[in-house]
Amino acid sequence: MSGRAQLMWDEAVTGYDFGPHHPMDPVRLALTRGLISAYGVDRQLRVTGAKPAGDSTLRLVHRQDYVDAVKAVSADPGSADGSYGLGTEDDPAFAGMHEVSAAIAGLSVGAAEAVWSGEAEHAVNFSGGLHHAMPGAASGFCVYNDAALAIARLLELGAERVAYVDTDVHHGDGVEAAFWEDPRVLTISLHEHPRTLFPHTGWPEETGGPGAEGTAVNLPLPAGTGDAGWLRAFHAVVPELLAEFRPQVLVTQHGADTHFEDPLAHFAISLDAQRAVQLACHGLAHDHSEGRWVALGGGGYAVVDVVPRAWTHLAAVAARPIPPESMIPEEWKQLVYARTRQLGPMRMTDGRWPVSFRDWQGGYDPADRLDQAVLATRKAAFPQRGLLP
């Protein structure tokens, strides 16, 4: 294995644009790429593109009639009528929708191929992580499910055990659905409780379909969860499951919408805790997957203050971490102002580094809502994997 880290990038992904009033503003991708460049992270890893996902690749997860529907509204956005989830408030149709969605999917598939072949040890596609898309429908700002496609490609190449860890504030429902009955894929999702947030799924009792019991793990956490609770929950569930499953590749999704500034959800997570989880995932890949790590972006709607910093840290963790106290380069703040007429953040931290938390092994509080959530997940999923709850 080469040990090199790879950044998947194609300028075309900035065309993933649902319109000027949609929260998923593609400027977040351009600003992230700009901050990665301003820090010189792109000189510490190999920046490469990939061919867009073709129909045969898309069919690893998606139905052909759905792909055809995306192509049709891509060519004529005015024809979208809400069928297949296209032309809705969440997923408005736009010209070129198929092409740019296939480009994003191709980058994630390319990341998976590079890591599996040994061309790269780690591969990052921060434009990916579109985890809500279903086999036959767009959902939640997601057209093609690049995360599921990357995993499906790994299986096609011969992987026998792939673990997927989703740290977006929303449940990773599309990836879970794609592998609900496949024991080769372990999906773990930490997310805001389905009672209070889209897609209103991801209960602890959802643990996998027939023949794959215990391969879907859901950890719904209370609205208002902060750094210490989030990290406590992550470390109470993820490492033990990965140690038991022994994945050959670790695929992780790092939606930045857990952040306290995010306008669409209700967690209170800092950039520093997000970075701590990125570092933990990097370490877990080395512990359990011989370093094979595919890291994806995801949600994130504080498009200036949060997303670019979060995903620049992600790319840097795959190469050489950026100290949290680092001052933001002036050239990037000028780019922010030119693109958004906003003032960018000053440092690569929210001032909470290092983030501390109580380890689960020290005991739990039966009256604490977060501990109740963790215990519910462990009781539902762990015995199915031969682990003590």
C-alpha atoms as a printed R data frame, in Angstrom:
    type eleno elety resid chain resno       x       y       z
1   ATOM     1    CA   MET     A     1   0.000   0.000   0.000
2   ATOM     2    CA   SER     A     2   1.382   3.381  -1.021
3   ATOM     3    CA   GLY     A     3   0.325   5.326   2.050
4   ATOM     4    CA   ARG     A     4  -0.626   8.303  -0.079
5   ATOM     5    CA   ALA     A     5  -3.742  10.333   0.584
6   ATOM     6    CA   GLN     A     6  -5.944  11.375  -2.309
7   ATOM     7    CA   LEU     A     7  -8.383  14.271  -2.716
8   ATOM     8    CA   MET     A     8 -11.127  13.659  -5.263
9   ATOM     9    CA   TRP     A     9 -12.092  16.874  -7.016
10  ATOM    10    CA   ASP     A    10 -13.714  18.107 -10.194
11  ATOM    11    CA   GLU     A    11 -14.796  21.718 -10.653
12  ATOM    12    CA   ALA     A    12 -18.004  20.371 -12.209
13  ATOM    13    CA   VAL     A    13 -19.372  19.466  -8.760
14  ATOM    14    CA   THR     A    14 -20.023  23.158  -8.063
15  ATOM    15    CA   GLY     A    15 -22.836  22.828 -10.602
16  ATOM    16    CA   TYR     A    16 -24.857  20.803  -8.076
17  ATOM    17    CA   ASP     A    17 -27.171  23.764  -7.666
18  ATOM    18    CA   PHE     A    18 -30.827  23.575  -6.633
19  ATOM    19    CA   GLY     A    19 -31.279  27.324  -7.018
20  ATOM    20    CA   PRO     A    20 -30.599  30.605  -5.197
21  ATOM    21    CA   HIS     A    21 -33.025  30.017  -2.333
22  ATOM    22    CA   HIS     A    22 -32.069  26.426  -1.564
23  ATOM    23    CA   PRO     A    23 -30.003  25.821   1.598
24  ATOM    24    CA   MET     A    24 -27.521  23.564  -0.223
25  ATOM    25    CA   ASP     A    25 -25.539  26.416  -1.762
26  ATOM    26    CA   PRO     A    26 -22.726  25.064  -3.962
27  ATOM    27    CA   VAL     A    27 -20.502  27.936  -2.820
28  ATOM    28    CA   ARG     A    28 -19.735  25.702   0.161
29  ATOM    29    CA   LEU     A    29 -17.822  23.369  -2.160
30  ATOM    30    CA   ALA     A    30 -15.917  26.165  -3.879
31  ATOM    31    CA   LEU     A    31 -14.983  27.747  -0.551
32  ATOM    32    CA   THR     A    32 -13.841  24.411   0.851
33  ATOM    33    CA   ARG     A    33 -11.625  23.798  -2.161
34  ATOM    34    CA   GLY     A    34 -10.261  27.323  -1.782
35  ATOM    35    CA   LEU     A    35  -9.423  26.859   1.904
36  ATOM    36    CA   ILE     A    36  -7.730  23.514   1.217
37  ATOM    37    CA   SER     A    37  -5.582  25.320  -1.342
38  ATOM    38    CA   ALA     A    38  -4.892  28.308   0.929
39  ATOM    39    CA   TYR     A    39  -3.470  25.964   3.561
40  ATOM    40    CA   GLY     A    40  -1.459  23.989   1.023
41  ATOM    41    CA   VAL     A    41  -3.240  20.764   1.955
42  ATOM    42    CA   ASP     A    42  -3.571  19.996  -1.738
43  ATOM    43    CA   ARG     A    43   0.222  19.822  -1.940
44  ATOM    44    CA   GLN     A    44   0.266  17.099   0.725
45  ATOM    45    CA   LEU     A    45  -2.132  14.771  -1.053
46  ATOM    46    CA   ARG     A    46  -2.796  13.888  -4.654
47  ATOM    47    CA   VAL     A    47  -5.672  15.805  -6.234
48  ATOM    48    CA   THR     A    48  -7.388  13.727  -8.886
49  ATOM    49    CA   GLY     A    49 -10.644  13.448 -10.769
50  ATOM    50    CA   ALA     A    50 -12.641  10.427 -11.867
51  ATOM    51    CA   LYS     A    51 -14.980   9.629 -14.695
52  ATOM    52    CA   PRO     A    52 -18.681  10.267 -13.982
53  ATOM    53    CA   ALA     A    53 -20.636   7.218 -12.893
54  ATOM    54    CA   GLY     A    54 -22.195   5.548 -15.920
55  ATOM    55    CA   ASP     A    55 -25.489   3.676 -15.998
56  ATOM    56    CA   SER     A    56 -23.943   0.311 -15.135
57  ATOM    57    CA   THR     A    57 -22.317   1.822 -12.046
58  ATOM    58    CA   LEU     A    58 -25.448   3.714 -11.017
59  ATOM    59    CA   ARG     A    59 -27.428   0.471 -11.327
60  ATOM    60    CA   LEU     A    60 -25.335  -1.018  -8.506
61  ATOM    61    CA   VAL     A    61 -27.735   0.925  -6.245
62  ATOM    62    CA   HIS     A    62 -30.322   2.739  -8.364
63  ATOM    63    CA   ARG     A    63 -33.094   1.412 -10.611
64  ATOM    64    CA   GLN     A    64 -32.723   2.118 -14.316
65  ATOM    65    CA   ASP     A    65 -36.164   3.735 -14.514
66  ATOM    66    CA   TYR     A    66 -35.062   6.227 -11.859
67  ATOM    67    CA   VAL     A    67 -31.797   7.003 -13.681
68  ATOM    68    CA   ASP     A    68 -33.831   7.550 -16.848
69  ATOM    69    CA   ALA     A    69 -36.148   9.898 -14.952
70  ATOM    70    CA   VAL     A    70 -33.196  11.933 -13.673
71  ATOM    71    CA   LYS     A    71 -31.841  12.196 -17.204
72  ATOM    72    CA   ALA     A    72 -35.225  13.361 -18.486
73  ATOM    73    CA   VAL     A    73 -35.638  16.189 -15.966
74  ATOM    74    CA   SER     A    74 -31.975  17.049 -16.372
75  ATOM    75    CA   ALA     A    75 -32.632  17.719 -20.046
76  ATOM    76    CA   ASP     A    76 -35.989  19.427 -19.391
77  ATOM    77    CA   PRO     A    77 -36.297  20.667 -15.779
78  ATOM    78    CA   GLY     A    78 -39.764  22.028 -16.485
79  ATOM    79    CA   SER     A    79 -41.054  18.490 -16.949
80  ATOM    80    CA   ALA     A    80 -40.394  17.523 -13.319
81  ATOM    81    CA   ASP     A    81 -43.685  16.842 -11.544
82  ATOM    82    CA   GLY     A    82 -42.560  15.422  -8.209
83  ATOM    83    CA   SER     A    83 -42.471  11.817  -9.343
84  ATOM    84    CA   TYR     A    84 -39.329   9.953  -8.311
85  ATOM    85    CA   GLY     A    85 -38.811  12.760  -5.776
86  ATOM    86    CA   LEU     A    86 -37.728  15.098  -8.581
87  ATOM    87    CA   GLY     A    87 -39.140  18.602  -8.782
88  ATOM    88    CA   THR     A    88 -39.985  18.799  -5.068
89  ATOM    89    CA   GLU     A    89 -39.118  21.578  -2.640
90  ATOM    90    CA   ASP     A    90 -36.173  19.555  -1.327
91  ATOM    91    CA   ASP     A    91 -34.987  18.374  -4.741
92  ATOM    92    CA   PRO     A    92 -35.922  20.889  -7.431
93  ATOM    93    CA   ALA     A    93 -34.976  19.843 -10.938
94  ATOM    94    CA   PHE     A    94 -32.220  21.788 -12.673
95  ATOM    95    CA   ALA     A    95 -30.475  21.597 -16.034
96  ATOM    96    CA   GLY     A    96 -27.579  19.161 -15.943
97  ATOM    97    CA   MET     A    97 -28.816  17.459 -12.771
98  ATOM    98    CA   HIS     A    98 -27.892  13.996 -14.038
99  ATOM    99    CA   GLU     A    99 -24.444  14.974 -15.250
100 ATOM   100    CA   VAL     A   100 -23.294  16.710 -12.072
101 ATOM   101    CA   SER     A   101 -24.847  14.071  -9.800
102 ATOM   102    CA   ALA     A   102 -23.061  11.366 -11.797
103 ATOM   103    CA   ALA     A   103 -19.821  13.361 -11.491
104 ATOM   104    CA   ILE     A   104 -20.114  13.449  -7.680
105 ATOM   105    CA   ALA     A   105 -20.937   9.735  -7.613
106 ATOM   106    CA   GLY     A   106 -17.975   9.021  -9.882
107 ATOM   107    CA   LEU     A   107 -15.615  10.761  -7.481
108 ATOM   108    CA   SER     A   108 -16.769   8.608  -4.563
109 ATOM   109    CA   VAL     A   109 -16.576   5.437  -6.649
110 ATOM   110    CA   GLY     A   110 -13.118   6.519  -7.788
111 ATOM   111    CA   ALA     A   111 -12.111   7.040  -4.160
112 ATOM   112    CA   ALA     A   112 -13.258   3.516  -3.328
113 ATOM   113    CA   GLU     A   113 -11.361   2.046  -6.281
114 ATOM   114    CA   ALA     A   114  -8.161   3.887  -5.346
115 ATOM   115    CA   VAL     A   115  -8.286   2.717  -1.747
116 ATOM   116    CA   TRP     A   116  -9.146  -0.886  -2.622
117 ATOM   117    CA   SER     A   117  -6.381  -1.153  -5.233
118 ATOM   118    CA   GLY     A   118  -3.779   0.343  -2.904
119 ATOM   119    CA   GLU     A   119  -3.236   3.351  -5.156
120 ATOM   120    CA   ALA     A   120  -4.161   5.450  -2.114
121 ATOM   121    CA   GLU     A   121  -4.450   4.669   1.558
122 ATOM   122    CA   HIS     A   122  -7.011   7.404   2.263
123 ATOM   123    CA   ALA     A   123  -9.314   9.136  -0.243
124 ATOM   124    CA   VAL     A   124 -11.534  12.141   0.469
125 ATOM   125    CA   ASN     A   125 -14.517  13.364  -1.560
126 ATOM   126    CA   PHE     A   126 -16.049  16.225   0.397
127 ATOM   127    CA   SER     A   127 -18.572  16.856  -2.390
128 ATOM   128    CA   GLY     A   128 -20.035  13.406  -1.695
129 ATOM   129    CA   GLY     A   129 -21.923  11.911   1.208
130 ATOM   130    CA   LEU     A   130 -25.354  12.347  -0.426
131 ATOM   131    CA   HIS     A   131 -26.791   9.666   1.820
132 ATOM   132    CA   HIS     A   132 -30.575  10.145   1.473
133 ATOM   133    CA   ALA     A   133 -30.993   9.148  -2.189
134 ATOM   134    CA   MET     A   134 -32.962   5.912  -2.502
135 ATOM   135    CA   PRO     A   135 -32.747   3.234  -5.205
136 ATOM   136    CA   GLY     A   136 -35.762   4.708  -6.955
137 ATOM   137    CA   ALA     A   137 -36.083   8.287  -5.698
138 ATOM   138    CA   ALA     A   138 -34.303  11.514  -4.871
139 ATOM   139    CA   SER     A   139 -34.634  12.588  -1.262
140 ATOM   140    CA   GLY     A   140 -33.295  15.205   1.117
141 ATOM   141    CA   PHE     A   141 -31.161  17.185  -1.382
142 ATOM   142    CA   CYS     A   142 -29.641  13.922  -2.717
143 ATOM   143    CA   VAL     A   143 -30.044  12.630  -6.277
144 ATOM   144    CA   TYR     A   144 -27.574   9.735  -6.539
145 ATOM   145    CA   ASN     A   145 -26.326   8.007  -3.411
146 ATOM   146    CA   ASP     A   146 -22.582   8.229  -3.951
147 ATOM   147    CA   ALA     A   147 -21.818   6.726  -0.528
148 ATOM   148    CA   ALA     A   148 -23.846   3.601  -1.290
149 ATOM   149    CA   LEU     A   149 -22.371   3.429  -4.789
150 ATOM   150    CA   ALA     A   150 -18.832   3.541  -3.398
151 ATOM   151    CA   ILE     A   151 -19.652   0.679  -1.029
152 ATOM   152    CA   ALA     A   152 -21.366  -1.315  -3.790
153 ATOM   153    CA   ARG     A   153 -18.299  -0.868  -5.989
154 ATOM   154    CA   LEU     A   154 -16.068  -2.162  -3.185
155 ATOM   155    CA   LEU     A   155 -18.261  -5.267  -2.944
156 ATOM   156    CA   GLU     A   156 -18.120  -5.689  -6.712
157 ATOM   157    CA   LEU     A   157 -14.318  -5.559  -6.519
158 ATOM   158    CA   GLY     A   158 -14.299  -8.341  -3.953
159 ATOM   159    CA   ALA     A   159 -14.539  -6.706  -0.530
160 ATOM   160    CA   GLU     A   160 -16.235  -9.025   1.944
161 ATOM   161    CA   ARG     A   161 -16.696  -6.592   4.858
162 ATOM   162    CA   VAL     A   162 -17.243  -2.841   4.493
163 ATOM   163    CA   ALA     A   163 -18.166  -0.613   7.421
164 ATOM   164    CA   TYR     A   164 -19.968   2.695   6.945
165 ATOM   165    CA   VAL     A   165 -20.059   5.270   9.748
166 ATOM   166    CA   ASP     A   166 -22.373   8.255   9.242
167 ATOM   167    CA   THR     A   167 -21.897  11.260  11.547
168 ATOM   168    CA   ASP     A   168 -24.265  13.646   9.728
169 ATOM   169    CA   VAL     A   169 -27.009  15.120  11.924
170 ATOM   170    CA   HIS     A   170 -29.561  13.336   9.712
171 ATOM   171    CA   HIS     A   171 -30.040   9.564   9.614
172 ATOM   172    CA   GLY     A   172 -28.139   7.871   6.790
173 ATOM   173    CA   ASP     A   173 -31.315   6.240   5.562
174 ATOM   174    CA   GLY     A   174 -30.431   5.723   1.904
175 ATOM   175    CA   VAL     A   175 -27.199   3.870   2.625
176 ATOM   176    CA   GLU     A   176 -28.907   1.758   5.260
177 ATOM   177    CA   ALA     A   177 -31.713   0.901   2.831
178 ATOM   178    CA   ALA     A   178 -29.272  -0.091   0.080
179 ATOM   179    CA   PHE     A   179 -27.621  -2.721   2.305
180 ATOM   180    CA   TRP     A   180 -30.498  -3.604   4.646
181 ATOM   181    CA   GLU     A   181 -30.264  -7.290   3.744
182 ATOM   182    CA   ASP     A   182 -26.540  -7.484   3.016
183 ATOM   183    CA   PRO     A   183 -24.436  -8.902   5.877
184 ATOM   184    CA   ARG     A   184 -21.234  -7.752   4.148
185 ATOM   185    CA   VAL     A   185 -21.973  -4.124   5.050
186 ATOM   186    CA   LEU     A   186 -22.172  -2.715   8.566
187 ATOM   187    CA   THR     A   187 -23.911   0.687   8.649
188 ATOM   188    CA   ILE     A   188 -23.659   2.842  11.775
189 ATOM   189    CA   SER     A   189 -25.486   6.162  11.949
190 ATOM   190    CA   LEU     A   190 -25.337   8.769  14.720
191 ATOM   191    CA   HIS     A   191 -28.040  11.357  14.200
192 ATOM   192    CA   GLU     A   192 -30.606  13.632  15.781
193 ATOM   193    CA   HIS     A   193 -33.634  11.756  17.068
194 ATOM   194    CA   PRO     A   194 -36.218  10.918  14.385
195 ATOM   195    CA   ARG     A   195 -38.948  12.602  16.411
196 ATOM   196    CA   THR     A   196 -37.359  15.998  15.805
197 ATOM   197    CA   LEU     A   197 -35.632  15.786  12.412
198 ATOM   198    CA   PHE     A   198 -35.890  14.558   8.816
199 ATOM   199    CA   PRO     A   199 -36.013  11.788   7.634
200 ATOM   200    CA   HIS     A   200 -37.757  10.624  10.840
201 ATOM   201    CA   THR     A   201 -36.105   7.205  10.673
202 ATOM   202    CA   GLY     A   202 -33.133   5.600  12.356
203 ATOM   203    CA   TRP     A   203 -34.578   4.151  15.551
204 ATOM   204    CA   PRO     A   204 -32.412   1.829  17.677
205 ATOM   205    CA   GLU     A   205 -34.701  -1.098  16.833
206 ATOM   206    CA   GLU     A   206 -33.826  -0.822  13.127
207 ATOM   207    CA   THR     A   207 -30.993  -3.354  13.047
208 ATOM   208    CA   GLY     A   208 -31.014  -4.952   9.578
209 ATOM   209    CA   GLY     A   209 -33.136  -7.197   7.430
210 ATOM   210    CA   PRO     A   210 -33.424 -10.995   7.118
211 ATOM   211    CA   GLY     A   211 -30.006 -12.571   6.988
212 ATOM   212    CA   ALA     A   212 -28.333  -9.325   7.991
213 ATOM   213    CA   GLU     A   213 -29.560  -8.862  11.535
214 ATOM   214    CA   GLY     A   214 -27.231  -6.625  13.513
215 ATOM   215    CA   THR     A   215 -25.620  -4.992  10.485
216 ATOM   216    CA   ALA     A   216 -27.608  -1.749  10.773
217 ATOM   217    CA   VAL     A   217 -26.871   0.236  13.922
218 ATOM   218    CA   ASN     A   218 -28.761   3.430  14.722
219 ATOM   219    CA   LEU     A   219 -27.874   5.850  17.486
220 ATOM   220    CA   PRO     A   220 -30.497   8.632  17.642
221 ATOM   221    CA   LEU     A   221 -29.455  11.366  20.070
222 ATOM   222    CA   PRO     A   222 -31.550  14.073  21.729
223 ATOM   223    CA   ALA     A   223 -31.863  17.506  20.149
224 ATOM   224    CA   GLY     A   224 -29.410  19.824  21.855
225 ATOM   225    CA   THR     A   225 -26.652  17.215  22.126
226 ATOM   226    CA   GLY     A   226 -23.293  18.956  22.555
227 ATOM   227    CA   ASP     A   227 -19.637  18.065  22.151
228 ATOM   228    CA   ALA     A   228 -19.107  15.930  25.243
229 ATOM   229    CA   GLY     A   229 -22.284  13.900  24.727
230 ATOM   230    CA   TRP     A   230 -21.707  13.388  21.003
231 ATOM   231    CA   LEU     A   231 -18.151  12.153  21.508
232 ATOM   232    CA   ARG     A   232 -19.241   9.975  24.425
233 ATOM   233    CA   ALA     A   233 -21.913   8.370  22.225
234 ATOM   234    CA   PHE     A   234 -19.549   7.863  19.284
235 ATOM   235    CA   HIS     A   235 -16.893   6.162  21.403
236 ATOM   236    CA   ALA     A   236 -19.497   4.101  23.293
237 ATOM   237    CA   VAL     A   237 -20.688   2.431  20.092
238 ATOM   238    CA   VAL     A   238 -18.433   2.737  17.047
239 ATOM   239    CA   PRO     A   239 -15.013   1.354  18.094
240 ATOM   240    CA   GLU     A   240 -16.403  -1.802  19.688
241 ATOM   241    CA   LEU     A   241 -18.538  -2.611  16.646
242 ATOM   242    CA   LEU     A   242 -15.672  -2.061  14.218
243 ATOM   243    CA   ALA     A   243 -13.368  -4.236  16.301
244 ATOM   244    CA   GLU     A   244 -15.892  -7.065  16.099
245 ATOM   245    CA   PHE     A   245 -16.776  -6.590  12.408
246 ATOM   246    CA   ARG     A   246 -13.159  -6.240  11.184
247 ATOM   247    CA   PRO     A   247 -13.941  -4.214   8.035
248 ATOM   248    CA   GLN     A   248 -11.556  -4.367   5.116
249 ATOM   249    CA   VAL     A   249 -12.472  -0.759   4.246
250 ATOM   250    CA   LEU     A   250 -13.938   2.008   6.383
251 ATOM   251    CA   VAL     A   251 -16.245   4.494   4.630
252 ATOM   252    CA   THR     A   252 -17.247   7.529   6.701
253 ATOM   253    CA   GLN     A   253 -19.648  10.404   6.122
254 ATOM   254    CA   HIS     A   254 -18.905  13.741   7.795
255 ATOM   255    CA   GLY     A   255 -21.918  16.004   7.376
256 ATOM   256    CA   ALA     A   256 -21.083  19.358   8.964
257 ATOM   257    CA   ASP     A   257 -24.712  19.991   9.904
258 ATOM   258    CA   THR     A   258 -24.184  18.769  13.469
259 ATOM   259    CA   HIS     A   259 -22.682  22.215  14.146
260 ATOM   260    CA   PHE     A   260 -24.351  24.645  16.521
261 ATOM   261    CA   GLU     A   261 -24.568  27.263  13.744
262 ATOM   262    CA   ASP     A   262 -26.320  24.985  11.277
263 ATOM   263    CA   PRO     A   263 -29.774  26.366  10.418
264 ATOM   264    CA   LEU     A   264 -31.513  23.061   9.640
265 ATOM   265    CA   ALA     A   265 -30.942  20.967  12.774
266 ATOM   266    CA   HIS     A   266 -30.686  21.103  16.550
267 ATOM   267    CA   PHE     A   267 -27.329  19.743  17.696
268 ATOM   268    CA   ALA     A   268 -24.792  21.953  19.487
269 ATOM   269    CA   ILE     A   269 -21.555  20.461  18.164
270 ATOM   270    CA   SER     A   270 -18.422  22.539  17.619
271 ATOM   271    CA   LEU     A   271 -15.918  22.364  14.787
272 ATOM   272    CA   ASP     A   272 -13.468  21.002  17.340
273 ATOM   273    CA   ALA     A   273 -15.657  17.991  18.150
274 ATOM   274    CA   GLN     A   274 -16.182  17.377  14.436
275 ATOM   275    CA   ARG     A   275 -12.402  17.347  13.996
276 ATOM   276    CA   ALA     A   276 -12.081  14.963  16.959
277 ATOM   277    CA   VAL     A   277 -14.416  12.489  15.229
278 ATOM   278    CA   GLN     A   278 -12.501  12.834  11.967
279 ATOM   279    CA   LEU     A   279  -9.290  11.992  13.806
280 ATOM   280    CA   ALA     A   280 -11.030   9.072  15.514
281 ATOM   281    CA   CYS     A   281 -12.231   7.686  12.167
282 ATOM   282    CA   HIS     A   282  -8.717   7.995  10.749
283 ATOM   283    CA   GLY     A   283  -7.385   6.064  13.731
284 ATOM   284    CA   LEU     A   284 -10.091   3.412  13.477
285 ATOM   285    CA   ALA     A   285  -9.229   2.849   9.810
286 ATOM   286    CA   HIS     A   286  -5.654   2.131  10.829
287 ATOM   287    CA   ASP     A   287  -6.779  -0.030  13.742
288 ATOM   288    CA   HIS     A   288  -9.186  -2.211  11.770
289 ATOM   289    CA   SER     A   289  -8.885  -1.682   7.987
290 ATOM   290    CA   GLU     A   290  -5.131  -1.507   7.353
291 ATOM   291    CA   GLY     A   291  -5.612   2.234   6.860
292 ATOM   292    CA   ARG     A   292  -8.134   1.866   4.010
293 ATOM   293    CA   TRP     A   293 -10.367   4.905   4.504
294 ATOM   294    CA   VAL     A   294 -12.859   6.622   2.203
295 ATOM   295    CA   ALA     A   295 -14.055   9.897   3.760
296 ATOM   296    CA   LEU     A   296 -17.035  11.817   2.391
297 ATOM   297    CA   GLY     A   297 -18.738  15.137   3.098
298 ATOM   298    CA   GLY     A   298 -22.511  15.371   3.431
299 ATOM   299    CA   GLY     A   299 -24.900  17.958   4.799
300 ATOM   300    CA   GLY     A   300 -23.895  21.356   6.109
301 ATOM   301    CA   TYR     A   301 -25.715  24.625   5.566
302 ATOM   302    CA   ALA     A   302 -23.625  27.190   7.435
303 ATOM   303    CA   VAL     A   303 -21.807  27.525   4.150
304 ATOM   304    CA   VAL     A   304 -19.191  30.126   5.086
305 ATOM   305    CA   ASP     A   305 -18.401  29.767   8.786
306 ATOM   306    CA   VAL     A   306 -18.599  25.998   9.193
307 ATOM   307    CA   VAL     A   307 -18.531  23.776   6.107
308 ATOM   308    CA   PRO     A   308 -15.228  24.928   4.556
309 ATOM   309    CA   ARG     A   309 -13.364  24.663   7.853
310 ATOM   310    CA   ALA     A   310 -14.887  21.270   8.722
311 ATOM   311    CA   TRP     A   311 -14.004  19.666   5.403
312 ATOM   312    CA   THR     A   312 -10.605  21.320   5.133
313 ATOM   313    CA   HIS     A   313  -9.854  19.664   8.463
314 ATOM   314    CA   LEU     A   314 -11.143  16.380   7.001
315 ATOM   315    CA   ALA     A   315  -8.801  16.582   4.018
316 ATOM   316    CA   ALA     A   316  -5.930  17.571   6.303
317 ATOM   317    CA   VAL     A   317  -6.589  14.673   8.701
318 ATOM   318    CA   ALA     A   318  -6.115  12.363   5.722
319 ATOM   319    CA   ALA     A   319  -2.741  13.997   4.987
320 ATOM   320    CA   ARG     A   320  -1.299  16.171   7.773
321 ATOM   321    CA   PRO     A   321  -3.653  17.688  10.367
322 ATOM   322    CA   ILE     A   322  -3.995  21.469  10.656
323 ATOM   323    CA   PRO     A   323  -3.581  22.754  14.231
324 ATOM   324    CA   PRO     A   324  -6.948  24.051  15.442
325 ATOM   325    CA   GLU     A   325  -5.455  27.353  16.573
326 ATOM   326    CA   SER     A   326  -4.241  28.142  13.044
327 ATOM   327    CA   MET     A   327  -5.206  31.565  11.732
328 ATOM   328    CA   ILE     A   328  -7.237  31.520   8.505
329 ATOM   329    CA   PRO     A   329  -5.150  32.661   5.527
330 ATOM   330    CA   GLU     A   330  -5.990  36.176   4.373
331 ATOM   331    CA   GLU     A   331  -6.306  35.095   0.756
332 ATOM   332    CA   TRP     A   332  -9.196  32.809   1.660
333 ATOM   333    CA   LYS     A   333 -11.031  35.513   3.595
334 ATOM   334    CA   GLN     A   334 -10.772  37.663   0.479
335 ATOM   335    CA   LEU     A   335 -12.267  34.823  -1.573
336 ATOM   336    CA   VAL     A   336 -15.129  34.549   0.919
337 ATOM   337    CA   TYR     A   337 -15.902  38.241   0.670
338 ATOM   338    CA   ALA     A   338 -15.683  38.213  -3.130
339 ATOM   339    CA   ARG     A   339 -18.069  35.258  -3.405
340 ATOM   340    CA   THR     A   340 -20.524  35.995  -0.586
341 ATOM   341    CA   ARG     A   341 -19.983  39.555   0.698
342 ATOM   342    CA   GLN     A   342 -19.566  37.980   4.127
343 ATOM   343    CA   LEU     A   343 -16.624  38.057   6.522
344 ATOM   344    CA   GLY     A   344 -15.072  34.645   7.032
345 ATOM   345    CA   PRO     A   345 -14.031  33.088  10.355
346 ATOM   346    CA   MET     A   346 -10.641  33.925  11.865
347 ATOM   347    CA   ARG     A   347  -9.301  30.553  13.044
348 ATOM   348    CA   MET     A   348  -9.671  26.818  12.440
349 ATOM   349    CA   THR     A   349 -11.315  26.293  15.833
350 ATOM   350    CA   ASP     A   350 -14.408  27.257  17.781
351 ATOM   351    CA   GLY     A   351 -12.197  27.594  20.828
352 ATOM   352    CA   ARG     A   352 -13.106  24.234  22.365
353 ATOM   353    CA   TRP     A   353  -9.989  22.221  21.555
354 ATOM   354    CA   PRO     A   354  -9.148  19.810  23.085
355 ATOM   355    CA   VAL     A   355 -12.656  18.457  23.582
356 ATOM   356    CA   SER     A   356 -13.142  16.213  26.602
357 ATOM   357    CA   PHE     A   357 -15.841  13.634  27.325
358 ATOM   358    CA   ARG     A   358 -16.630  10.898  29.834
359 ATOM   359    CA   ASP     A   359 -15.784   7.432  28.577
360 ATOM   360    CA   TRP     A   360 -18.650   4.927  28.547
361 ATOM   361    CA   GLN     A   361 -16.523   2.349  30.350
362 ATOM   362    CA   GLY     A   362 -16.641   4.567  33.431
363 ATOM   363    CA   GLY     A   363 -20.334   3.800  33.875
364 ATOM   364    CA   TYR     A   364 -23.589   5.381  32.742
365 ATOM   365    CA   ASP     A   365 -26.306   7.506  34.298
366 ATOM   366    CA   PRO     A   366 -29.751   5.860  33.861
367 ATOM   367    CA   ALA     A   367 -31.418   9.272  34.319
368 ATOM   368    CA   ASP     A   368 -29.412  10.959  31.555
369 ATOM   369    CA   ARG     A   369 -31.187  11.209  28.188
370 ATOM   370    CA   LEU     A   370 -28.034  10.764  26.165
371 ATOM   371    CA   ASP     A   371 -26.975   7.731  28.158
372 ATOM   372    CA   GLN     A   372 -30.464   6.296  27.733
373 ATOM   373    CA   ALA     A   373 -30.063   6.694  23.962
374 ATOM   374    CA   VAL     A   374 -26.682   4.979  23.928
375 ATOM   375    CA   LEU     A   375 -27.934   2.116  26.050
376 ATOM   376    CA   ALA     A   376 -30.991   1.629  23.810
377 ATOM   377    CA   THR     A   377 -28.707   1.270  20.782
378 ATOM   378    CA   ARG     A   378 -26.329  -1.101  22.531
379 ATOM   379    CA   LYS     A   379 -29.223  -3.267  23.778
380 ATOM   380    CA   ALA     A   380 -30.812  -3.416  20.317
381 ATOM   381    CA   ALA     A   381 -27.733  -4.086  18.193
382 ATOM   382    CA   PHE     A   382 -24.854  -5.383  20.267
383 ATOM   383    CA   PRO     A   383 -26.259  -8.830  21.237
384 ATOM   384    CA   GLN     A   384 -26.945  -9.528  17.535
385 ATOM   385    CA   ARG     A   385 -23.223  -9.151  16.982
386 ATOM   386    CA   GLY     A   386 -22.298 -11.287  19.980
387 ATOM   387    CA   LEU     A   387 -21.375  -8.246  22.069
388 ATOM   388    CA   LEU     A   388 -22.519  -7.380  25.583
389 ATOM   389    CA   PRO     A   389 -24.931  -4.425  25.704
